[in-house]
Amino acid sequence: MTTSTSPEAFSTDSWMRRFVQSAHAAKDRLTSLDQEVGDGDFGINLSTGAHSTLRHLDAIPASRSDPAAPLHAAATAFLDEVGGTSGPLFGLLFQSLAVAVADAEAATTPALAAGAAEGLAAIRRVGDAAPGDKTLVDALSPAADALRAAPADTLSAEALARAADAAWAGVSETARLRARMGRSSYLGRRAEGVPDPGAVGIGLLFASARAVVEDLSMRLG
């Protein structure tokens, strides 16, 4: 079940607030997935980052109409206040999106595409992960490709919806992959059939541009 929003009403503040709700709603399912293939803390870490993001969002003055500010708020929350591997990686993505939107002075499709591409590059530099390694890169890479392929005049919400579809396809693919990175790489075939939790988090992020994701069962079964 989702709570819909009009593409014309798209804003980075609304996007981040929907992501906060999606992360909280998915906490238990993400924790369960990570207990199967990781350290078991991803759901908690994502929810912690979401809680901190909301606090930073609420601190932005109502008079401030800077589309980069909500993305900077999320970047600060995840980089400074979330432990584990996931916090810094999501923080780098938010930071890259914020810089690109600030440079464009608007959350346009080309700006979001540039931010996603730079975020992907930064995450790959830091984490040394590549597509096929069964990590969040397997969802972020196709999402970034979808944004880059969208015509420049595509509404941001529509472009992000296309990115979400691509990300979810990447999530499904991770369930068929054998991990080559992180704790799940030690599990061998036991991790097969389970989607990567970080990749699911990327799916949640892009899907939240249009609606709150209240139930992961429609995506993960």
Short mmCIF file of C-alpha atoms in Angstrom, two decimals:
data_model
loop_
_atom_site.label_atom_id
_atom_site.label_comp_id
_atom_site.label_asym_id
_atom_site.label_seq_id
_atom_site.Cartn_x
_atom_site.Cartn_y
_atom_site.Cartn_z
CA MET A 1 0.00 0.00 0.00
CA THR A 2 1.27 3.49 -0.85
CA THR A 3 0.28 7.05 -0.11
CA SER A 4 0.24 8.82 -3.47
CA THR A 5 1.42 12.27 -4.36
CA SER A 6 1.09 14.31 -7.54
CA PRO A 7 4.20 14.65 -9.74
CA GLU A 8 3.51 18.38 -9.95
CA ALA A 9 3.80 18.63 -6.15
CA PHE A 10 7.36 17.23 -6.15
CA SER A 11 9.87 18.87 -3.82
CA THR A 12 13.06 17.62 -2.22
CA ASP A 13 11.62 18.31 1.23
CA SER A 14 8.56 16.16 0.53
CA TRP A 15 10.78 13.49 -1.01
CA MET A 16 12.99 13.28 2.06
CA ARG A 17 10.00 13.22 4.41
CA ARG A 18 8.42 10.37 2.46
CA PHE A 19 11.74 8.52 2.57
CA VAL A 20 11.78 8.94 6.35
CA GLN A 21 8.35 7.31 6.54
CA SER A 22 9.36 4.54 4.15
CA ALA A 23 12.50 3.75 6.13
CA HIS A 24 10.58 3.52 9.39
CA ALA A 25 7.90 1.31 7.80
CA ALA A 26 10.55 -1.04 6.35
CA LYS A 27 12.70 -1.26 9.49
CA ASP A 28 11.64 -4.73 10.63
CA ARG A 29 11.72 -6.29 7.16
CA LEU A 30 15.15 -4.81 6.43
CA THR A 31 16.43 -6.04 9.77
CA SER A 32 15.17 -9.53 8.97
CA LEU A 33 16.86 -9.50 5.56
CA ASP A 34 20.12 -8.27 7.04
CA GLN A 35 20.03 -10.98 9.68
CA GLU A 36 20.08 -13.48 6.83
CA VAL A 37 22.93 -11.98 4.81
CA GLY A 38 24.62 -9.24 6.86
CA ASP A 39 25.24 -7.92 10.34
CA GLY A 40 21.56 -7.55 11.15
CA ASP A 41 21.74 -3.81 11.77
CA PHE A 42 20.78 -2.28 8.42
CA GLY A 43 17.11 -1.73 9.23
CA ILE A 44 18.03 -0.06 12.51
CA ASN A 45 20.70 2.09 10.89
CA LEU A 46 18.42 3.23 8.07
CA SER A 47 15.65 4.04 10.55
CA THR A 48 18.15 5.92 12.76
CA GLY A 49 19.28 7.95 9.75
CA ALA A 50 15.68 8.67 8.86
CA HIS A 51 14.91 9.86 12.39
CA SER A 52 17.93 12.17 12.34
CA THR A 53 17.03 13.40 8.86
CA LEU A 54 13.58 14.42 10.07
CA ARG A 55 15.11 16.38 12.92
CA HIS A 56 17.39 18.24 10.51
CA LEU A 57 14.52 18.85 8.08
CA ASP A 58 12.41 20.37 10.85
CA ALA A 59 15.29 22.72 11.68
CA ILE A 60 15.28 24.27 8.19
CA PRO A 61 13.55 27.69 8.39
CA ALA A 62 10.16 27.68 6.70
CA SER A 63 11.18 30.79 4.78
CA ARG A 64 14.12 29.00 3.17
CA SER A 65 13.26 27.79 -0.34
CA ASP A 66 16.55 26.08 -1.16
CA PRO A 67 15.90 22.74 -2.91
CA ALA A 68 19.34 21.49 -1.89
CA ALA A 69 18.75 22.07 1.84
CA PRO A 70 16.67 18.93 2.50
CA LEU A 71 19.26 16.81 0.71
CA HIS A 72 22.03 18.42 2.74
CA ALA A 73 19.97 17.65 5.85
CA ALA A 74 19.82 13.96 4.93
CA ALA A 75 23.53 13.93 4.08
CA THR A 76 24.42 15.43 7.46
CA ALA A 77 22.21 12.94 9.29
CA PHE A 78 23.63 9.88 7.58
CA LEU A 79 27.26 10.97 7.49
CA ASP A 80 27.44 12.22 11.06
CA GLU A 81 24.91 10.18 13.00
CA VAL A 82 24.60 6.70 11.50
CA GLY A 83 26.99 3.86 12.23
CA GLY A 84 27.95 0.86 10.20
CA THR A 85 28.73 0.88 6.51
CA SER A 86 25.35 2.09 5.32
CA GLY A 87 25.40 5.52 6.95
CA PRO A 88 28.42 6.90 5.10
CA LEU A 89 27.36 5.36 1.79
CA PHE A 90 23.86 6.79 1.87
CA GLY A 91 25.34 10.03 3.17
CA LEU A 92 27.63 10.26 0.15
CA LEU A 93 24.67 9.79 -2.18
CA PHE A 94 22.64 12.51 -0.45
CA GLN A 95 25.66 14.81 -0.43
CA SER A 96 26.23 14.34 -4.16
CA LEU A 97 22.56 14.97 -4.92
CA ALA A 98 22.63 18.10 -2.75
CA VAL A 99 25.70 19.52 -4.51
CA ALA A 100 24.25 18.87 -7.97
CA VAL A 101 20.90 20.44 -7.07
CA ALA A 102 22.65 23.43 -5.49
CA ASP A 103 24.76 23.93 -8.62
CA ALA A 104 21.62 23.86 -10.80
CA GLU A 105 19.63 25.93 -8.26
CA ALA A 106 16.75 23.51 -8.85
CA ALA A 107 15.97 19.81 -8.51
CA THR A 108 15.78 19.29 -12.26
CA THR A 109 16.09 15.91 -13.90
CA PRO A 110 19.60 16.70 -15.25
CA ALA A 111 20.71 17.83 -11.78
CA LEU A 112 19.34 14.69 -10.15
CA ALA A 113 21.00 12.57 -12.83
CA ALA A 114 24.34 14.30 -12.21
CA GLY A 115 23.98 13.86 -8.47
CA ALA A 116 23.09 10.19 -8.71
CA ALA A 117 26.02 9.55 -11.05
CA GLU A 118 28.47 11.31 -8.75
CA GLY A 119 27.00 9.55 -5.72
CA LEU A 120 27.45 6.19 -7.44
CA ALA A 121 31.04 7.05 -8.33
CA ALA A 122 31.80 8.15 -4.76
CA ILE A 123 30.26 5.01 -3.29
CA ARG A 124 32.23 2.81 -5.66
CA ARG A 125 35.46 4.62 -4.75
CA VAL A 126 34.86 4.26 -1.03
CA GLY A 127 33.34 0.80 -0.98
CA ASP A 128 35.23 -0.69 -3.93
CA ALA A 129 32.02 -2.39 -5.08
CA ALA A 130 30.98 -3.01 -8.66
CA PRO A 131 27.72 -4.10 -10.29
CA GLY A 132 27.27 -7.81 -9.69
CA ASP A 133 28.82 -7.79 -6.22
CA LYS A 134 25.39 -8.00 -4.52
CA THR A 135 25.48 -4.56 -2.88
CA LEU A 136 23.47 -1.36 -3.07
CA VAL A 137 25.46 -0.54 -6.22
CA ASP A 138 23.31 -3.11 -8.04
CA ALA A 139 20.27 -0.91 -7.43
CA LEU A 140 21.91 2.51 -7.62
CA SER A 141 23.72 1.89 -10.91
CA PRO A 142 20.56 1.16 -12.94
CA ALA A 143 18.72 3.98 -11.15
CA ALA A 144 21.46 6.42 -12.15
CA ASP A 145 21.33 5.09 -15.72
CA ALA A 146 17.56 5.64 -15.83
CA LEU A 147 17.93 9.23 -14.66
CA ARG A 148 20.65 9.91 -17.20
CA ALA A 149 18.48 8.47 -19.99
CA ALA A 150 15.47 10.65 -19.12
CA PRO A 151 15.02 13.68 -21.41
CA ALA A 152 16.05 16.94 -19.75
CA ASP A 153 12.48 18.25 -19.68
CA THR A 154 11.12 15.19 -17.86
CA LEU A 155 9.36 16.09 -14.63
CA SER A 156 11.64 15.26 -11.72
CA ALA A 157 9.05 13.03 -10.07
CA GLU A 158 8.58 11.07 -13.29
CA ALA A 159 12.33 10.69 -13.82
CA LEU A 160 12.74 9.50 -10.22
CA ALA A 161 9.87 7.05 -10.71
CA ARG A 162 11.74 5.57 -13.66
CA ALA A 163 14.84 5.41 -11.49
CA ALA A 164 12.80 3.60 -8.84
CA ASP A 165 11.61 0.98 -11.33
CA ALA A 166 15.21 0.43 -12.43
CA ALA A 167 16.37 0.22 -8.82
CA TRP A 168 13.74 -2.39 -7.93
CA ALA A 169 14.81 -4.46 -10.94
CA GLY A 170 18.33 -4.27 -9.56
CA VAL A 171 17.08 -5.36 -6.14
CA SER A 172 15.48 -8.44 -7.70
CA GLU A 173 18.73 -9.21 -9.46
CA THR A 174 20.66 -9.17 -6.17
CA ALA A 175 18.56 -12.10 -4.98
CA ARG A 176 20.06 -14.16 -7.80
CA LEU A 177 23.64 -13.08 -7.17
CA ARG A 178 26.33 -14.61 -5.00
CA ALA A 179 27.84 -11.88 -2.83
CA ARG A 180 31.43 -10.81 -3.46
CA MET A 181 31.56 -8.09 -0.79
CA GLY A 182 30.88 -7.83 2.95
CA ARG A 183 29.75 -10.45 5.44
CA SER A 184 27.35 -12.09 2.99
CA SER A 185 30.32 -13.03 0.78
CA TYR A 186 31.27 -15.58 3.46
CA LEU A 187 27.87 -17.26 3.32
CA GLY A 188 28.22 -18.60 -0.22
CA ARG A 189 25.03 -20.15 -1.54
CA ARG A 190 23.23 -19.50 1.74
CA ALA A 191 22.89 -15.83 0.73
CA GLU A 192 21.39 -16.68 -2.64
CA GLY A 193 17.69 -15.97 -2.94
CA VAL A 194 17.88 -13.08 -0.47
CA PRO A 195 17.95 -9.53 -1.88
CA ASP A 196 20.67 -7.22 -0.64
CA PRO A 197 19.25 -4.96 2.13
CA GLY A 198 21.27 -1.94 0.99
CA ALA A 199 19.88 -2.31 -2.51
CA VAL A 200 16.37 -2.41 -1.02
CA GLY A 201 17.18 0.85 0.77
CA ILE A 202 18.06 2.45 -2.57
CA GLY A 203 14.77 1.22 -4.00
CA LEU A 204 12.95 2.79 -1.06
CA LEU A 205 14.76 6.09 -1.59
CA PHE A 206 13.82 6.50 -5.23
CA ALA A 207 10.30 5.10 -4.83
CA SER A 208 9.70 7.66 -2.07
CA ALA A 209 9.98 10.46 -4.62
CA ARG A 210 6.42 9.61 -5.57
CA ALA A 211 4.88 7.82 -2.58
CA VAL A 212 5.55 6.43 0.86
CA VAL A 213 6.39 2.73 0.62
CA GLU A 214 4.36 1.22 3.44
CA ASP A 215 4.72 -2.47 2.59
CA LEU A 216 7.72 -4.14 0.99
CA SER A 217 5.87 -7.38 0.30
CA MET A 218 4.69 -6.12 -3.09
CA ARG A 219 8.34 -5.65 -4.11
CA LEU A 220 10.03 -8.50 -2.31
CA GLY A 221 7.26 -11.07 -2.04
#
